């Protein structure tokens, strides 16, 4: 660290907490004639938990995928930690490594053990020595409560366990941000809480998270902010308290009346 930087080395995270980490500016995106993201502007600060909710087809997944550059955008900019998302190439792989992504459908590698699922990317992409990757992976599997499943294949685990492995896998890359797109929607009801509990723990630890979910309990407990999307627009942006007790737009009121 240079002499002119005042931050003490030991408290990097807290010193930097609150700075913008993801900045989405004037983003538009079409799929053919469908205008799926309409002038999206939002900033997610370091350490913040943002819950994105809204009706099916409103563009929530597309926004997440654009932030991870799994989708291109037509116009506007998205930057992560001050770096504008590049078009392609090596920089993109590096940026993507900084952004963890957890999908509804777990997406574990079916033919790799749980442990290998978690160590693969650190070893291949980050060139972490195998022993070190295994040690870290076991710590993470412990943290999400599935360390005793490390040698099993994904299909031998319950959905809730698989999703917790998927979270451990994304944490293994030390991401700056984790995007979770309906991480509990494919789970049987009795498994939802075990995944939400892990997410609440991450939030408490200061992980920056963008979570698409209709789990209002999670939003109330962990979210700093709720973004309500409809028809490709951010219609409302509020604290969970404001949003759930006093939504201002008719579309949000209508949506909440259907899910609550
Ligand atoms: P949400 O996650 O809020 O349900 P999505 O972002 O998945 O919404 O989708 C927004 C709209 O874009 C939907 O109408 C969907 O059918 C459409 N869409 C999503 N992905 C594609 C694609 N690859 N090609 C064409 N249309 C798409
Ligand atoms: Mg979606």
mmCIF file of C-alpha atoms and ligand atoms in Angstrom:
data_model
loop_
_atom_site.group_PDB
_atom_site.id
_atom_site.type_symbol
_atom_site.label_atom_id
_atom_site.label_comp_id
_atom_site.label_asym_id
_atom_site.label_seq_id
_atom_site.Cartn_x
_atom_site.Cartn_y
_atom_site.Cartn_z
ATOM 1 C CA UNK A 1 0.000 0.000 0.000
ATOM 2 C CA UNK A 2 1.342 3.440 -0.905
ATOM 3 C CA UNK A 3 2.246 5.897 1.874
ATOM 4 C CA UNK A 4 -0.419 8.352 0.842
ATOM 5 C CA UNK A 5 -3.225 5.825 1.321
ATOM 6 C CA UNK A 6 -4.516 6.236 4.835
ATOM 7 C CA UNK A 7 -6.503 3.020 5.208
ATOM 8 C CA UNK A 8 -4.917 0.581 7.658
ATOM 9 C CA UNK A 9 -4.189 -2.743 5.969
ATOM 10 C CA UNK A 10 -6.103 -4.731 8.547
ATOM 11 C CA UNK A 11 -9.477 -3.101 7.988
ATOM 12 C CA UNK A 12 -9.663 -2.950 4.252
ATOM 13 C CA UNK A 13 -13.204 -4.279 4.038
ATOM 14 C CA UNK A 14 -14.827 -1.971 6.550
ATOM 15 C CA UNK A 15 -12.939 1.045 5.244
ATOM 16 C CA UNK A 16 -14.120 0.332 1.743
ATOM 17 C CA UNK A 17 -17.628 -0.750 2.658
ATOM 18 C CA UNK A 18 -20.174 1.628 1.247
ATOM 19 C CA UNK A 19 -18.270 2.552 -1.872
ATOM 20 C CA UNK A 20 -19.995 1.819 -5.165
ATOM 21 C CA UNK A 21 -19.129 -1.685 -6.353
ATOM 22 C CA UNK A 22 -21.604 -2.213 -9.179
ATOM 23 C CA UNK A 23 -22.687 0.794 -11.198
ATOM 24 C CA UNK A 24 -25.364 0.242 -13.843
ATOM 25 C CA UNK A 25 -25.919 3.318 -16.007
ATOM 26 C CA UNK A 26 -28.551 3.843 -18.688
ATOM 27 C CA UNK A 27 -28.633 0.185 -19.644
ATOM 28 C CA UNK A 28 -30.904 -0.917 -22.457
ATOM 29 C CA UNK A 29 -31.311 -4.348 -23.921
ATOM 30 C CA UNK A 30 -33.577 -5.909 -26.519
ATOM 31 C CA UNK A 31 -34.236 -9.489 -27.506
ATOM 32 C CA UNK A 32 -35.375 -8.850 -31.057
ATOM 33 C CA UNK A 33 -38.425 -6.614 -30.735
ATOM 34 C CA UNK A 34 -38.718 -7.190 -27.004
ATOM 35 C CA UNK A 35 -37.368 -4.298 -24.955
ATOM 36 C CA UNK A 36 -36.249 -6.310 -21.942
ATOM 37 C CA UNK A 37 -34.190 -3.726 -20.015
ATOM 38 C CA UNK A 38 -35.331 -0.115 -20.240
ATOM 39 C CA UNK A 39 -32.904 2.552 -19.100
ATOM 40 C CA UNK A 40 -31.760 0.715 -15.988
ATOM 41 C CA UNK A 41 -29.820 2.793 -13.472
ATOM 42 C CA UNK A 42 -28.720 1.517 -10.116
ATOM 43 C CA UNK A 43 -25.692 1.339 -7.873
ATOM 44 C CA UNK A 44 -24.862 -1.439 -5.463
ATOM 45 C CA UNK A 45 -22.431 -0.445 -2.769
ATOM 46 C CA UNK A 46 -19.823 -2.663 -1.230
ATOM 47 C CA UNK A 47 -21.343 -4.789 1.515
ATOM 48 C CA UNK A 48 -24.872 -4.057 0.395
ATOM 49 C CA UNK A 49 -27.575 -6.694 -0.092
ATOM 50 C CA UNK A 50 -30.039 -5.829 -2.830
ATOM 51 C CA UNK A 51 -33.112 -7.950 -3.408
ATOM 52 C CA UNK A 52 -34.665 -7.806 -6.866
ATOM 53 C CA UNK A 53 -38.288 -8.786 -7.104
ATOM 54 C CA UNK A 54 -40.943 -8.520 -9.766
ATOM 55 C CA UNK A 55 -43.247 -10.543 -11.971
ATOM 56 C CA UNK A 56 -41.981 -13.286 -14.217
ATOM 57 C CA UNK A 57 -40.578 -11.870 -17.457
ATOM 58 C CA UNK A 58 -39.777 -8.453 -15.995
ATOM 59 C CA UNK A 59 -36.062 -8.704 -16.808
ATOM 60 C CA UNK A 60 -34.597 -9.732 -13.441
ATOM 61 C CA UNK A 61 -32.513 -12.607 -14.776
ATOM 62 C CA UNK A 62 -31.419 -10.611 -17.791
ATOM 63 C CA UNK A 63 -30.171 -7.845 -15.507
ATOM 64 C CA UNK A 64 -28.189 -10.358 -13.415
ATOM 65 C CA UNK A 65 -26.801 -11.988 -16.505
ATOM 66 C CA UNK A 66 -25.815 -8.613 -17.925
ATOM 67 C CA UNK A 67 -23.956 -7.771 -14.710
ATOM 68 C CA UNK A 68 -22.027 -11.009 -15.098
ATOM 69 C CA UNK A 69 -21.720 -10.329 -18.834
ATOM 70 C CA UNK A 70 -23.472 -13.592 -19.676
ATOM 71 C CA UNK A 71 -25.639 -11.272 -21.787
ATOM 72 C CA UNK A 72 -24.514 -8.319 -23.839
ATOM 73 C CA UNK A 73 -26.270 -4.985 -23.516
ATOM 74 C CA UNK A 74 -27.329 -2.681 -26.347
ATOM 75 C CA UNK A 75 -26.333 0.570 -24.687
ATOM 76 C CA UNK A 76 -25.283 2.065 -21.396
ATOM 77 C CA UNK A 77 -22.498 0.838 -19.144
ATOM 78 C CA UNK A 78 -21.998 -1.571 -16.284
ATOM 79 C CA UNK A 79 -18.904 -1.296 -14.145
ATOM 80 C CA UNK A 80 -17.682 -3.535 -11.367
ATOM 81 C CA UNK A 81 -15.294 -2.045 -8.825
ATOM 82 C CA UNK A 82 -14.534 0.848 -11.138
ATOM 83 C CA UNK A 83 -13.816 -1.332 -14.167
ATOM 84 C CA UNK A 84 -16.220 -1.090 -17.072
ATOM 85 C CA UNK A 85 -17.365 -4.487 -18.310
ATOM 86 C CA UNK A 86 -15.300 -5.196 -21.373
ATOM 87 C CA UNK A 87 -16.590 -6.645 -24.581
ATOM 88 C CA UNK A 88 -14.604 -9.853 -24.478
ATOM 89 C CA UNK A 89 -11.226 -11.429 -23.942
ATOM 90 C CA UNK A 90 -9.039 -12.146 -20.945
ATOM 91 C CA UNK A 91 -10.280 -9.162 -18.956
ATOM 92 C CA UNK A 92 -13.747 -10.574 -19.120
ATOM 93 C CA UNK A 93 -12.655 -13.868 -17.570
ATOM 94 C CA UNK A 94 -11.008 -11.945 -14.745
ATOM 95 C CA UNK A 95 -14.059 -9.780 -14.161
ATOM 96 C CA UNK A 96 -16.307 -12.796 -14.216
ATOM 97 C CA UNK A 97 -14.155 -14.464 -11.590
ATOM 98 C CA UNK A 98 -14.933 -11.473 -9.375
ATOM 99 C CA UNK A 99 -18.674 -12.001 -9.718
ATOM 100 C CA UNK A 100 -20.082 -15.230 -8.333
ATOM 101 C CA UNK A 101 -23.313 -16.506 -9.796
ATOM 102 C CA UNK A 102 -25.761 -18.953 -8.275
ATOM 103 C CA UNK A 103 -28.653 -20.128 -10.412
ATOM 104 C CA UNK A 104 -32.038 -21.586 -9.656
ATOM 105 C CA UNK A 105 -30.962 -24.954 -11.074
ATOM 106 C CA UNK A 106 -27.726 -25.389 -9.054
ATOM 107 C CA UNK A 107 -25.661 -26.104 -12.196
ATOM 108 C CA UNK A 108 -23.087 -28.258 -10.446
ATOM 109 C CA UNK A 109 -20.767 -30.349 -12.594
ATOM 110 C CA UNK A 110 -22.590 -33.683 -12.475
ATOM 111 C CA UNK A 111 -19.526 -35.849 -13.049
ATOM 112 C CA UNK A 112 -17.324 -34.205 -10.425
ATOM 113 C CA UNK A 113 -17.450 -34.752 -6.692
ATOM 114 C CA UNK A 114 -18.735 -32.029 -4.418
ATOM 115 C CA UNK A 115 -15.155 -31.207 -3.433
ATOM 116 C CA UNK A 116 -13.999 -31.068 -7.063
ATOM 117 C CA UNK A 117 -16.904 -28.785 -7.901
ATOM 118 C CA UNK A 118 -15.548 -26.295 -5.394
ATOM 119 C CA UNK A 119 -11.829 -26.636 -6.190
ATOM 120 C CA UNK A 120 -12.031 -26.743 -9.974
ATOM 121 C CA UNK A 121 -12.200 -23.046 -10.815
ATOM 122 C CA UNK A 122 -9.664 -21.874 -8.208
ATOM 123 C CA UNK A 123 -7.168 -24.458 -9.530
ATOM 124 C CA UNK A 124 -7.859 -23.904 -13.244
ATOM 125 C CA UNK A 125 -8.626 -20.198 -13.392
ATOM 126 C CA UNK A 126 -6.769 -18.777 -10.415
ATOM 127 C CA UNK A 127 -3.894 -21.305 -10.450
ATOM 128 C CA UNK A 128 -4.299 -21.935 -6.729
ATOM 129 C CA UNK A 129 -2.157 -24.938 -5.650
ATOM 130 C CA UNK A 130 -4.313 -28.041 -5.263
ATOM 131 C CA UNK A 131 -3.665 -28.568 -1.541
ATOM 132 C CA UNK A 132 -4.546 -24.978 -0.780
ATOM 133 C CA UNK A 133 -7.687 -25.148 -2.934
ATOM 134 C CA UNK A 134 -8.824 -28.273 -1.100
ATOM 135 C CA UNK A 135 -8.203 -26.699 2.291
ATOM 136 C CA UNK A 136 -10.202 -23.609 1.370
ATOM 137 C CA UNK A 137 -12.968 -25.709 -0.211
ATOM 138 C CA UNK A 138 -13.345 -27.781 2.950
ATOM 139 C CA UNK A 139 -13.606 -24.596 5.011
ATOM 140 C CA UNK A 140 -16.336 -23.309 2.721
ATOM 141 C CA UNK A 141 -18.211 -26.607 2.673
ATOM 142 C CA UNK A 142 -18.050 -26.512 6.460
ATOM 143 C CA UNK A 143 -19.430 -22.998 6.436
ATOM 144 C CA UNK A 144 -22.437 -23.988 4.334
ATOM 145 C CA UNK A 145 -22.925 -27.168 6.372
ATOM 146 C CA UNK A 146 -22.076 -29.884 3.841
ATOM 147 C CA UNK A 147 -18.451 -30.756 4.621
ATOM 148 C CA UNK A 148 -19.483 -34.343 5.327
ATOM 149 C CA UNK A 149 -20.711 -34.658 1.733
ATOM 150 C CA UNK A 150 -17.414 -33.602 0.135
ATOM 151 C CA UNK A 151 -16.632 -36.917 -1.542
ATOM 152 C CA UNK A 152 -20.126 -37.529 -2.891
ATOM 153 C CA UNK A 153 -21.420 -36.790 -6.365
ATOM 154 C CA UNK A 154 -23.980 -33.969 -6.719
ATOM 155 C CA UNK A 155 -26.839 -36.348 -7.574
ATOM 156 C CA UNK A 156 -26.410 -38.030 -4.183
ATOM 157 C CA UNK A 157 -27.253 -34.755 -2.417
ATOM 158 C CA UNK A 158 -30.605 -33.143 -1.761
ATOM 159 C CA UNK A 159 -31.490 -29.989 -3.679
ATOM 160 C CA UNK A 160 -30.827 -27.833 -0.650
ATOM 161 C CA UNK A 161 -27.411 -29.404 -0.173
ATOM 162 C CA UNK A 162 -26.575 -28.980 -3.858
ATOM 163 C CA UNK A 163 -27.503 -25.329 -3.744
ATOM 164 C CA UNK A 164 -25.301 -24.822 -0.691
ATOM 165 C CA UNK A 165 -22.443 -26.472 -2.598
ATOM 166 C CA UNK A 166 -23.122 -24.051 -5.465
ATOM 167 C CA UNK A 167 -22.805 -21.163 -3.014
ATOM 168 C CA UNK A 168 -19.546 -22.599 -1.630
ATOM 169 C CA UNK A 169 -18.289 -22.993 -5.189
ATOM 170 C CA UNK A 170 -18.884 -19.352 -5.961
ATOM 171 C CA UNK A 171 -17.288 -18.252 -2.670
ATOM 172 C CA UNK A 172 -14.180 -20.280 -3.517
ATOM 173 C CA UNK A 173 -13.233 -17.685 -6.116
ATOM 174 C CA UNK A 174 -13.250 -14.898 -3.516
ATOM 175 C CA UNK A 175 -15.759 -12.911 -5.525
ATOM 176 C CA UNK A 176 -16.353 -9.238 -4.885
ATOM 177 C CA UNK A 177 -20.034 -9.802 -5.442
ATOM 178 C CA UNK A 178 -22.433 -12.721 -5.602
ATOM 179 C CA UNK A 179 -25.509 -12.764 -7.812
ATOM 180 C CA UNK A 180 -28.153 -15.267 -6.788
ATOM 181 C CA UNK A 181 -30.986 -15.718 -9.260
ATOM 182 C CA UNK A 182 -33.971 -17.345 -7.540
ATOM 183 C CA UNK A 183 -31.670 -19.652 -5.577
ATOM 184 C CA UNK A 184 -34.522 -21.325 -3.687
ATOM 185 C CA UNK A 185 -37.224 -21.475 -6.369
ATOM 186 C CA UNK A 186 -36.429 -25.025 -7.443
ATOM 187 C CA UNK A 187 -36.245 -26.384 -3.909
ATOM 188 C CA UNK A 188 -38.756 -28.387 -1.951
ATOM 189 C CA UNK A 189 -40.225 -26.175 0.786
ATOM 190 C CA UNK A 190 -38.421 -27.932 3.629
ATOM 191 C CA UNK A 191 -35.061 -27.129 2.056
ATOM 192 C CA UNK A 192 -35.595 -23.454 1.436
ATOM 193 C CA UNK A 193 -34.613 -22.282 4.884
ATOM 194 C CA UNK A 194 -31.300 -24.107 4.980
ATOM 195 C CA UNK A 195 -30.256 -22.172 1.872
ATOM 196 C CA UNK A 196 -31.712 -18.871 3.071
ATOM 197 C CA UNK A 197 -29.859 -19.268 6.372
ATOM 198 C CA UNK A 198 -26.566 -19.552 4.497
ATOM 199 C CA UNK A 199 -27.451 -16.429 2.512
ATOM 200 C CA UNK A 200 -28.346 -14.498 5.660
ATOM 201 C CA UNK A 201 -24.971 -15.535 7.096
ATOM 202 C CA UNK A 202 -23.163 -14.221 4.021
ATOM 203 C CA UNK A 203 -25.063 -10.962 4.251
ATOM 204 C CA UNK A 204 -24.086 -10.591 7.905
ATOM 205 C CA UNK A 205 -20.459 -11.221 6.976
ATOM 206 C CA UNK A 206 -20.607 -8.217 4.641
ATOM 207 C CA UNK A 207 -20.754 -10.017 1.289
ATOM 208 C CA UNK A 208 -22.130 -7.810 -1.468
ATOM 209 C CA UNK A 209 -25.135 -9.616 -2.897
ATOM 210 C CA UNK A 210 -27.760 -9.132 -5.552
ATOM 211 C CA UNK A 211 -30.522 -11.639 -4.924
ATOM 212 C CA UNK A 212 -33.510 -12.275 -7.126
ATOM 213 C CA UNK A 213 -36.038 -13.856 -4.816
ATOM 214 C CA UNK A 214 -39.621 -13.772 -3.763
ATOM 215 C CA UNK A 215 -38.694 -14.867 -0.255
ATOM 216 C CA UNK A 216 -39.965 -11.887 1.653
ATOM 217 C CA UNK A 217 -38.610 -13.196 4.942
ATOM 218 C CA UNK A 218 -35.113 -13.065 3.501
ATOM 219 C CA UNK A 219 -35.685 -9.605 2.068
ATOM 220 C CA UNK A 220 -36.908 -8.294 5.402
ATOM 221 C CA UNK A 221 -34.101 -9.917 7.338
ATOM 222 C CA UNK A 222 -31.145 -9.291 5.075
ATOM 223 C CA UNK A 223 -31.843 -6.740 2.356
ATOM 224 C CA UNK A 224 -30.647 -3.179 2.536
ATOM 225 C CA UNK A 225 -32.721 -2.334 -0.484
ATOM 226 C CA UNK A 226 -35.429 -3.807 -2.665
ATOM 227 C CA UNK A 227 -35.593 -3.172 -6.402
ATOM 228 C CA UNK A 228 -38.992 -3.863 -7.871
ATOM 229 C CA UNK A 229 -38.904 -4.527 -11.603
ATOM 230 C CA UNK A 230 -41.791 -4.709 -14.041
ATOM 231 C CA UNK A 231 -41.725 -4.743 -17.848
ATOM 232 C CA UNK A 232 -37.985 -4.173 -18.016
ATOM 233 C CA UNK A 233 -37.972 -1.159 -15.731
ATOM 234 C CA UNK A 234 -36.985 -0.511 -12.148
ATOM 235 C CA UNK A 235 -40.354 0.735 -10.984
ATOM 236 C CA UNK A 236 -39.551 1.129 -7.333
ATOM 237 C CA UNK A 237 -36.448 1.183 -5.180
ATOM 238 C CA UNK A 238 -36.914 1.247 -1.412
ATOM 239 C CA UNK A 239 -35.929 -0.271 1.907
ATOM 240 C CA UNK A 240 -37.710 -3.580 2.568
ATOM 241 C CA UNK A 241 -39.680 -1.891 5.328
ATOM 242 C CA UNK A 242 -40.930 0.861 3.006
ATOM 243 C CA UNK A 243 -41.532 -1.487 0.140
ATOM 244 C CA UNK A 244 -43.543 -4.121 1.973
ATOM 245 C CA UNK A 245 -45.570 -1.809 4.159
ATOM 246 C CA UNK A 246 -46.075 1.059 1.792
ATOM 247 C CA UNK A 247 -45.346 0.320 -1.869
ATOM 248 C CA UNK A 248 -45.939 3.473 -3.875
ATOM 249 C CA UNK A 249 -46.579 2.161 -7.380
ATOM 250 C CA UNK A 250 -49.752 0.430 -8.411
ATOM 251 C CA UNK A 251 -47.752 -2.337 -10.074
ATOM 252 C CA UNK A 252 -45.882 -3.107 -6.856
ATOM 253 C CA UNK A 253 -49.112 -3.052 -4.849
ATOM 254 C CA UNK A 254 -50.696 -5.404 -7.333
ATOM 255 C CA UNK A 255 -47.682 -7.743 -7.301
ATOM 256 C CA UNK A 256 -47.494 -7.838 -3.513
ATOM 257 C CA UNK A 257 -51.202 -8.526 -3.184
ATOM 258 C CA UNK A 258 -50.651 -11.650 -5.272
ATOM 259 C CA UNK A 259 -47.640 -13.069 -3.449
ATOM 260 C CA UNK A 260 -48.186 -12.090 0.176
HETATM 261 P P1 LIG B 1 -37.381 -12.610 -15.245
HETATM 262 O O1 LIG B 1 -36.083 -13.169 -14.759
HETATM 263 O O2 LIG B 1 -37.787 -11.358 -14.555
HETATM 264 O O3 LIG B 1 -38.477 -13.629 -15.217
HETATM 265 P P2 LIG B 1 -36.043 -12.559 -17.804
HETATM 266 O O4 LIG B 1 -34.935 -11.587 -17.657
HETATM 267 O O5 LIG B 1 -35.706 -14.001 -17.742
HETATM 268 O O6 LIG B 1 -37.200 -12.210 -16.767
HETATM 269 O O7 LIG B 1 -36.777 -12.331 -19.178
HETATM 270 C C1 LIG B 1 -37.274 -11.081 -19.571
HETATM 271 C C2 LIG B 1 -37.943 -11.233 -20.908
HETATM 272 O O8 LIG B 1 -36.961 -11.539 -21.882
HETATM 273 C C3 LIG B 1 -38.965 -12.348 -20.950
HETATM 274 O O9 LIG B 1 -40.043 -11.924 -21.766
HETATM 275 C C4 LIG B 1 -38.228 -13.496 -21.595
HETATM 276 O O10 LIG B 1 -39.107 -14.345 -22.298
HETATM 277 C C5 LIG B 1 -37.288 -12.765 -22.535
HETATM 278 N N1 LIG B 1 -36.039 -13.488 -22.790
HETATM 279 C C6 LIG B 1 -35.161 -13.882 -21.836
HETATM 280 N N2 LIG B 1 -34.081 -14.458 -22.386
HETATM 281 C C7 LIG B 1 -34.297 -14.446 -23.726
HETATM 282 C C8 LIG B 1 -33.531 -14.890 -24.857
HETATM 283 N N3 LIG B 1 -32.333 -15.467 -24.704
HETATM 284 N N4 LIG B 1 -34.064 -14.695 -26.071
HETATM 285 C C9 LIG B 1 -35.262 -14.081 -26.238
HETATM 286 N N5 LIG B 1 -36.020 -13.637 -25.221
HETATM 287 C C10 LIG B 1 -35.550 -13.803 -23.979
HETATM 288 MG MG1 LIG B 2 -35.651 -15.031 -13.938
#
